[in-house]
Short mmCIF file of C-alpha atoms in Angstrom, two decimals:
data_model
loop_
_atom_site.label_atom_id
_atom_site.label_comp_id
_atom_site.label_asym_id
_atom_site.label_seq_id
_atom_site.Cartn_x
_atom_site.Cartn_y
_atom_site.Cartn_z
CA MET A 189 189.91 88.03 -65.08
CA THR A 190 193.04 86.36 -66.64
CA LYS A 191 192.63 88.77 -69.53
CA TYR A 192 192.89 91.76 -67.18
CA ILE A 193 195.98 90.37 -65.45
CA TYR A 194 197.67 89.76 -68.85
CA LEU A 195 196.93 93.32 -69.93
CA LEU A 196 198.34 94.72 -66.69
CA ALA A 197 201.53 92.67 -67.17
CA ILE A 198 201.99 94.11 -70.65
CA VAL A 199 201.64 97.64 -69.23
CA ILE A 200 204.28 96.95 -66.56
CA LEU A 201 206.65 95.33 -69.13
CA ALA A 202 206.26 98.21 -71.52
CA SER A 203 207.04 100.62 -68.72
CA ALA A 204 210.21 98.73 -67.87
CA CYS A 205 211.50 98.31 -71.41
CA GLY A 206 210.28 101.45 -73.15
CA GLY A 207 211.09 105.06 -72.49
CA GLY A 208 210.21 108.61 -73.32
CA GLU A 209 206.98 109.62 -75.02
CA SER A 210 206.19 106.13 -76.28
CA ASP A 211 206.04 104.92 -72.66
CA LEU A 212 203.70 107.78 -71.71
CA ASP A 213 201.38 107.13 -74.65
CA ALA A 214 201.23 103.47 -73.73
CA LYS A 215 200.32 104.30 -70.14
CA LYS A 216 197.54 106.66 -71.25
CA GLU A 217 196.13 104.08 -73.59
CA SER A 218 196.23 101.42 -70.87
CA LEU A 219 194.53 103.75 -68.36
CA SER A 220 191.73 104.52 -70.79
CA GLU A 221 191.17 100.85 -71.45
CA LEU A 222 191.17 100.05 -67.71
CA LYS A 223 188.60 102.77 -66.98
CA SER A 224 186.36 101.41 -69.69
CA GLN A 225 186.65 97.96 -68.20
CA SER A 226 185.99 99.38 -64.69
CA VAL A 227 182.65 100.81 -65.86
CA GLU A 228 181.72 97.44 -67.25
CA LEU A 229 182.74 95.72 -63.99
CA GLN A 230 180.66 98.13 -61.86
CA ALA A 231 177.63 97.49 -64.00
CA GLN A 232 178.13 93.74 -63.62
CA ILE A 233 178.57 94.13 -59.83
CA LYS A 234 175.32 96.12 -59.50
CA ALA A 235 173.44 93.60 -61.60
CA LEU A 236 174.73 90.72 -59.50
CA GLU A 237 173.92 92.56 -56.22
CA LYS A 238 170.38 93.20 -57.44
CA GLU A 239 169.88 89.53 -58.34
CA ILE A 240 171.28 88.37 -54.98
CA ALA A 241 169.23 90.96 -53.02
CA GLU A 242 166.02 89.66 -54.53
CA SER A 243 166.74 86.28 -52.97
CA ASP A 244 168.65 87.43 -49.88
CA PRO A 245 167.93 91.04 -48.71
CA SER A 246 170.40 90.70 -45.82
CA PHE A 247 173.28 90.35 -48.35
CA LEU A 248 172.70 93.88 -49.63
CA GLU A 249 172.52 95.27 -46.09
CA ALA A 250 175.85 93.62 -45.23
CA THR A 251 177.64 95.11 -48.27
CA ASN A 252 176.16 98.61 -47.89
CA ASN A 253 177.87 101.31 -45.77
CA SER A 254 174.52 102.85 -44.75
CA VAL A 255 173.57 102.86 -41.04
CA LEU A 256 170.66 100.58 -40.27
CA VAL A 257 167.97 102.40 -38.26
CA THR A 258 164.31 102.23 -37.34
CA ALA A 259 162.15 105.33 -37.12
CA ILE A 260 159.27 106.76 -35.12
CA THR A 261 156.55 108.65 -36.98
CA VAL A 262 155.56 111.82 -35.13
CA LYS A 263 151.88 111.81 -34.22
CA PRO A 264 149.92 113.96 -31.72
CA GLU A 265 148.97 111.99 -28.61
CA ALA A 266 148.13 112.51 -24.95
CA PHE A 267 151.00 113.44 -22.63
CA LEU A 268 150.62 113.16 -18.86
CA HIS A 269 153.05 114.45 -16.23
CA LYS A 270 152.87 113.43 -12.58
CA ILE A 271 154.68 114.41 -9.41
CA GLU A 272 155.54 112.16 -6.48
CA ILE A 273 155.08 113.41 -2.93
CA ARG A 274 154.97 111.84 0.50
CA GLY A 275 151.92 111.89 2.70
CA GLY A 276 150.58 110.18 5.76
CA VAL A 277 147.53 108.31 6.97
CA GLU A 278 145.55 110.39 9.43
CA SER A 279 142.36 109.97 11.46
CA ARG A 280 140.05 112.62 12.81
CA THR A 281 139.00 110.13 15.45
CA ASN A 282 142.47 109.73 16.93
CA VAL A 283 142.35 111.52 20.25
CA THR A 284 143.72 111.43 23.77
CA VAL A 285 141.05 111.31 26.48
CA SER A 286 141.67 113.42 29.58
CA ALA A 287 139.92 114.21 32.84
CA LYS A 288 137.76 117.27 33.33
CA VAL A 289 138.07 117.29 37.12
CA PRO A 290 140.91 116.31 39.46
CA GLY A 291 140.75 113.04 41.30
CA GLU A 292 142.40 109.71 42.04
CA ILE A 293 141.89 106.98 39.44
CA LYS A 294 139.89 104.26 41.19
CA THR A 295 139.04 101.89 38.33
CA VAL A 296 140.33 101.24 34.80
CA TYR A 297 137.77 99.28 32.76
CA VAL A 298 139.63 98.82 29.47
CA LYS A 299 142.95 97.62 28.09
CA GLU A 300 144.93 98.34 24.94
CA GLY A 301 143.45 96.91 21.75
CA GLN A 302 139.94 96.65 23.19
CA ARG A 303 137.02 97.80 21.05
CA VAL A 304 134.69 100.24 22.77
CA LYS A 305 131.43 101.99 21.95
CA ALA A 306 130.61 105.68 22.23
CA GLY A 307 129.62 106.52 25.83
CA GLN A 308 131.18 103.38 27.32
CA ALA A 309 132.95 103.86 30.69
CA LEU A 310 136.73 103.71 30.38
CA MET A 311 137.83 104.89 33.85
CA VAL A 312 136.29 106.15 37.06
CA LEU A 313 137.86 108.70 39.40
CA ASP A 314 137.36 108.77 43.13
CA ASP A 315 133.85 110.23 43.55
CA GLU A 316 133.26 109.70 47.25
CA VAL A 317 133.34 113.40 48.11
CA THR A 318 131.00 114.25 45.28
CA ARG A 319 128.53 111.52 46.24
CA ASN A 320 128.53 112.71 49.87
CA ASN A 321 127.92 116.24 48.68
CA ILE A 322 125.00 115.04 46.57
CA ALA A 323 123.51 113.18 49.54
CA GLU A 324 123.74 116.33 51.69
CA LEU A 325 122.17 118.45 48.99
CA GLU A 326 119.35 115.97 48.46
CA THR A 327 118.56 116.01 52.19
CA ALA A 328 118.67 119.79 52.33
CA LEU A 329 116.52 120.02 49.23
CA GLU A 330 113.85 117.81 50.73
CA LEU A 331 113.53 120.21 53.66
CA ALA A 332 113.66 123.25 51.43
CA ILE A 333 110.81 121.89 49.31
CA ILE A 334 108.63 121.37 52.41
CA VAL A 335 109.40 124.84 53.76
CA ALA A 336 108.75 126.45 50.37
CA GLU A 337 105.40 124.69 50.03
CA LYS A 338 104.31 125.71 53.53
CA GLN A 339 105.36 129.32 53.00
CA ALA A 340 103.44 129.34 49.74
CA ASN A 341 100.30 128.06 51.48
CA LEU A 342 100.65 130.64 54.23
CA TRP A 343 101.25 133.41 51.74
CA GLU A 344 98.06 132.46 49.89
CA LYS A 345 96.18 132.89 53.21
CA ASN A 346 97.90 136.25 53.81
CA ILE A 347 99.85 134.78 56.71
CA GLY A 348 103.47 135.76 57.06
CA THR A 349 105.44 138.22 54.98
CA GLU A 350 106.27 138.14 51.29
CA ILE A 351 109.98 138.11 52.04
CA GLN A 352 109.62 134.86 53.99
CA TYR A 353 107.90 133.27 51.00
CA LEU A 354 110.52 134.51 48.58
CA GLN A 355 113.40 133.33 50.78
CA ALA A 356 111.92 129.83 51.07
CA LYS A 357 111.39 129.69 47.29
CA ASN A 358 114.87 130.96 46.52
CA ASN A 359 116.48 128.48 48.94
CA LYS A 360 114.69 125.57 47.27
CA GLU A 361 115.68 126.67 43.75
CA SER A 362 119.30 127.30 44.84
CA LEU A 363 119.57 123.80 46.28
CA GLU A 364 118.11 122.32 43.10
CA ARG A 365 120.79 124.05 41.00
CA LYS A 366 123.55 122.93 43.38
CA LEU A 367 122.30 119.36 43.19
CA THR A 368 122.31 119.51 39.38
CA THR A 369 125.88 120.82 39.43
CA ALA A 370 126.99 118.11 41.86
CA LYS A 371 125.46 115.39 39.70
CA SER A 372 127.23 116.87 36.66
CA GLN A 373 130.52 116.73 38.57
CA LEU A 374 129.77 113.12 39.44
CA ARG A 375 129.37 112.30 35.74
CA GLN A 376 132.71 113.99 35.05
CA ASN A 377 134.36 111.51 37.38
CA ARG A 378 133.33 108.86 34.86
CA ILE A 379 135.69 108.90 31.84
CA GLU A 380 133.68 107.79 28.78
CA ALA A 381 134.56 106.96 25.16
CA PRO A 382 133.80 110.01 22.97
CA PHE A 383 133.19 107.75 19.96
CA SER A 384 133.34 104.10 18.98
CA GLY A 385 136.84 102.84 18.31
CA THR A 386 139.83 100.95 19.68
CA ILE A 387 141.87 101.72 22.78
CA ASP A 388 145.31 102.43 21.38
CA ALA A 389 147.05 103.23 24.67
CA VAL A 390 146.23 103.31 28.38
CA ILE A 391 148.49 106.06 29.67
CA ALA A 392 147.39 106.48 33.28
CA LYS A 393 147.18 103.73 35.90
CA LYS A 394 144.91 102.95 38.82
CA GLY A 395 145.88 104.98 41.90
CA GLU A 396 147.43 107.86 39.98
CA MET A 397 146.07 111.38 40.34
CA ALA A 398 144.30 112.72 37.30
CA GLN A 399 144.34 116.42 36.58
CA PRO A 400 142.22 118.40 34.09
CA GLY A 401 143.83 118.14 30.63
CA MET A 402 146.09 115.26 31.67
CA PRO A 403 146.07 112.47 28.99
CA LEU A 404 144.63 109.26 30.38
CA LEU A 405 144.00 107.11 27.29
CA ARG A 406 144.29 107.30 23.53
CA ILE A 407 141.41 106.04 21.42
CA VAL A 408 141.35 105.74 17.64
CA ASN A 409 138.85 104.64 15.04
CA PRO A 410 140.91 102.85 12.34
CA ASP A 411 137.93 102.83 10.00
CA ASP A 412 137.78 106.62 9.85
CA VAL A 413 141.07 107.41 8.11
CA HIS A 414 142.23 109.53 5.18
CA VAL A 415 145.53 110.61 3.63
CA ASN A 416 147.00 114.07 4.11
CA ALA A 417 149.90 115.56 2.15
CA ASP A 418 151.68 118.92 2.16
CA VAL A 419 152.31 120.21 -1.38
CA SER A 420 154.67 123.03 -2.39
CA GLU A 421 153.00 126.33 -3.23
CA ARG A 422 154.54 126.12 -6.75
CA TYR A 423 151.70 123.69 -7.55
CA ILE A 424 148.90 126.08 -6.62
CA GLY A 425 146.12 125.72 -9.19
CA LYS A 426 147.37 122.35 -10.44
CA PHE A 427 144.96 120.22 -8.39
CA LYS A 428 141.26 120.28 -7.74
CA LYS A 429 138.66 118.25 -5.88
CA ALA A 430 137.96 114.79 -7.41
CA ASP A 431 141.27 114.64 -9.32
CA PRO A 432 142.57 111.03 -9.43
CA VAL A 433 145.49 110.07 -7.18
CA GLU A 434 147.63 106.93 -7.05
CA ILE A 435 148.47 105.91 -3.47
CA TYR A 436 151.33 103.54 -2.66
CA PHE A 437 151.70 101.97 0.79
CA PRO A 438 155.42 101.01 1.08
CA SER A 439 154.93 98.97 4.28
CA GLN A 440 152.37 96.68 2.64
CA ASP A 441 153.66 97.11 -0.94
CA LYS A 442 150.09 97.91 -2.00
CA LYS A 443 148.75 100.39 -4.55
CA LEU A 444 145.31 101.85 -5.09
CA THR A 445 143.63 104.71 -6.91
CA SER A 446 141.58 107.34 -5.10
CA ILE A 447 140.52 110.97 -5.50
CA ILE A 448 141.30 114.32 -3.90
CA LYS A 449 138.72 115.07 -1.23
CA SER A 450 139.71 118.69 -0.55
CA VAL A 451 142.40 121.22 -1.43
CA GLY A 452 143.71 123.53 1.29
CA GLN A 453 143.04 127.24 0.78
CA VAL A 454 145.85 128.52 2.98
CA VAL A 455 149.63 128.34 2.48
CA ASN A 456 151.57 127.41 5.59
CA SER A 457 153.88 130.34 6.31
CA GLN A 458 156.48 128.06 7.87
CA ASN A 459 157.09 125.56 5.06
CA ARG A 460 155.29 127.28 2.13
CA THR A 461 152.96 124.37 1.46
CA PHE A 462 149.23 123.82 1.22
CA GLU A 463 147.34 120.71 2.27
CA LEU A 464 145.67 118.02 0.19
CA GLU A 465 143.25 115.56 1.73
CA ILE A 466 142.85 112.27 -0.14
CA TYR A 467 139.81 110.05 0.27
CA LEU A 468 140.71 106.55 1.46
CA PRO A 469 138.22 103.86 0.41
CA THR A 470 137.54 100.64 2.28
CA LEU A 471 140.77 98.62 2.25
CA ASP A 472 141.40 94.89 2.29
CA PHE A 473 144.53 95.44 4.39
CA ALA A 474 145.20 97.24 7.66
CA VAL A 475 146.61 100.76 7.84
CA LYS A 476 147.47 102.88 10.85
CA PRO A 477 147.40 106.62 11.53
CA ASN A 478 150.74 108.36 10.84
CA GLN A 479 151.75 105.62 8.37
CA VAL A 480 153.80 106.97 5.44
CA VAL A 481 152.39 106.75 1.90
CA VAL A 482 153.66 107.88 -1.52
CA LEU A 483 151.29 109.80 -3.80
CA ASN A 484 151.42 110.25 -7.58
CA LEU A 485 149.40 113.23 -8.74
CA LYS A 486 148.82 114.58 -12.23
CA ASP A 487 150.02 118.20 -12.50
CA TYR A 488 150.02 118.58 -16.31
CA GLN A 489 148.20 117.07 -19.30
CA ASN A 490 148.22 117.80 -23.04
CA ASP A 491 145.95 115.64 -25.19
CA GLU A 492 147.54 116.82 -28.48
CA ALA A 493 151.24 116.67 -27.65
CA TYR A 494 154.21 115.54 -29.75
CA ILE A 495 156.11 113.01 -27.65
CA LEU A 496 159.51 111.36 -28.19
CA PRO A 497 161.51 108.91 -26.07
CA THR A 498 163.77 110.99 -23.84
CA LYS A 499 166.86 108.95 -24.78
CA LEU A 500 166.65 110.11 -28.43
CA ILE A 501 167.19 113.74 -27.47
CA GLN A 502 170.85 114.79 -27.68
CA LYS A 503 172.56 118.14 -27.16
CA ASP A 504 175.03 120.29 -29.05
CA GLN A 505 176.04 123.95 -28.95
CA MET A 506 172.73 124.97 -30.50
CA GLY A 507 170.63 123.05 -27.99
CA SER A 508 168.61 119.84 -28.03
CA TYR A 509 168.23 117.83 -31.22
CA VAL A 510 167.08 114.53 -32.69
CA TYR A 511 167.83 112.91 -36.03
CA GLU A 512 165.16 113.14 -38.69
CA ILE A 513 165.20 110.58 -41.50
CA VAL A 514 164.74 112.37 -44.87
CA LYS A 515 165.12 111.70 -48.57
CA ASN A 516 168.06 113.32 -50.37
CA GLY A 517 167.69 112.43 -54.01
CA ASP A 518 167.92 108.67 -54.32
CA ASN A 519 169.44 108.35 -50.84
CA THR A 520 167.97 108.32 -47.36
CA VAL A 521 170.00 110.41 -44.89
CA ALA A 522 169.96 111.57 -41.26
CA LYS A 523 169.41 115.25 -40.58
CA LYS A 524 169.79 117.08 -37.29
CA LEU A 525 166.48 118.49 -36.11
CA HIS A 526 166.76 120.99 -33.27
CA VAL A 527 163.81 120.97 -30.89
CA GLU A 528 162.45 122.76 -27.84
CA THR A 529 161.59 120.30 -25.08
CA GLY A 530 158.98 120.47 -22.33
CA LEU A 531 158.33 118.18 -19.38
CA SER A 532 159.54 114.59 -19.19
CA PHE A 533 157.78 111.66 -17.53
CA ASN A 534 158.22 107.87 -17.70
CA ASN A 535 161.15 108.19 -20.17
CA GLU A 536 159.11 110.32 -22.57
CA THR A 537 159.51 114.04 -23.32
CA GLU A 538 157.02 116.49 -24.75
CA ILE A 539 158.38 118.39 -27.77
CA LEU A 540 157.09 121.96 -27.75
CA LYS A 541 158.71 123.19 -30.98
CA GLY A 542 160.74 121.77 -33.85
CA VAL A 543 158.75 118.73 -34.98
CA LYS A 544 155.74 118.32 -37.24
CA LYS A 545 153.20 115.61 -37.79
CA ASP A 546 154.38 112.58 -39.84
CA GLN A 547 158.10 113.40 -39.56
CA LYS A 548 160.25 110.30 -39.13
CA ILE A 549 162.66 110.40 -36.18
CA ALA A 550 165.53 107.90 -35.88
CA PHE A 551 164.96 105.37 -33.10
CA LYS A 552 167.05 102.19 -33.03
CA GLY A 553 170.54 102.95 -34.29
CA TYR A 554 170.31 106.68 -33.56
CA ARG A 555 173.63 106.65 -31.67
CA GLU A 556 175.49 105.65 -34.85
CA LEU A 557 174.23 108.65 -36.82
CA SER A 558 175.83 111.93 -37.77
CA GLU A 559 174.65 114.88 -39.85
CA GLY A 560 174.11 113.72 -43.44
CA ALA A 561 174.89 110.07 -42.75
CA MET A 562 173.29 107.64 -45.20
CA VAL A 563 170.80 105.34 -43.53
CA LYS A 564 168.94 102.18 -44.39
CA LEU A 565 165.50 102.46 -42.80
CA LEU A 566 164.23 99.23 -41.30
CA ILE A 567 160.48 98.74 -41.18
CA GLU A 568 159.11 95.72 -39.34
CA GLY A 569 162.39 93.86 -39.79
CA ALA A 570 162.78 94.74 -43.51
CA THR A 571 164.84 97.46 -45.22
CA GLU A 572 163.32 100.45 -46.91
CA THR A 573 163.80 98.65 -50.22
CA ASN A 574 161.35 96.00 -49.04
CA ALA A 575 159.08 98.29 -47.02
CA ASN A 576 156.09 97.79 -49.24
CA THR A 577 156.49 94.01 -49.11
CA ALA A 578 156.76 94.08 -45.30
CA ALA A 579 153.71 96.31 -45.00
CA LYS A 580 151.71 93.85 -47.05
#
């Protein structure tokens, strides 16, 4: 190094003392000698870098201007897209019980939260008038039966007229039908459970007047529940019976997997949706009708898709692009690769056009890249130079 400094001093001194053409010739000669020495120095630098890199690969990475990146190799794989919609827990056995005949409520047998069986008495309306009517009819029927029998005996002996026989018979049969109707009305004064379940609400109270159609109680069977959801008509044809569904219960912070039980065949003209019914298996936690749930349903699947992390996809005036890592002579460089994207789900995007199998796409370090930038490809923590060693 002292030699080079001495030579440079001579050049400067000659420039200061000399003049004219002799100075110019001296400068040219010095430049030629310096260039020759520069070539020698570069060769020595490369040799030293190679020796150091063999012992310390990180030294070469630190002195190189290439961008350090990792890459993803494009391979076909399954891509799944799901939509999230809100639904609700429903029960077909969630009904309000009402009276069929008018009457004052005389007795209430149940209270809220009580379990009941199908046919069990829940309330009784005032049935005094009906019972009195039944008693009168029974008395009248007893007489009518006797009269009808006597008229029949007389008619068999050709005593009396046929019309007398027919009138006695008709009177008996009429009273029998009236008695049957009265007993049916008596049963209607007894409000019974239409199915087994739990009393959710007692709406009417003792002493109030019940009218036909007036809600008296609400009964529900919490074991007979399913999930219903209204889905936009844009998804017609996307779902079918037995498709898997993920159900999330926000109130309990619980998740489970079920299947579609049925797909509605009619679009609601008001909100342009069709209905999905989801089977609800036996649960180890309580749910209630009208409870809100969140459903995740698969609406698209491609088992041979090219998928890239969504964050790698950038945009320019020509559209969406990613950086492909390619060889350019002895160098490895980044190249813009314009792509056509499809659906995205869970931070992944399906690439419809623009990529091929086994292409390498920049992953870590992609934000530092530009078109044609030199890169140093890291594989499993090693540089491309040591890729084979790392692979082993």
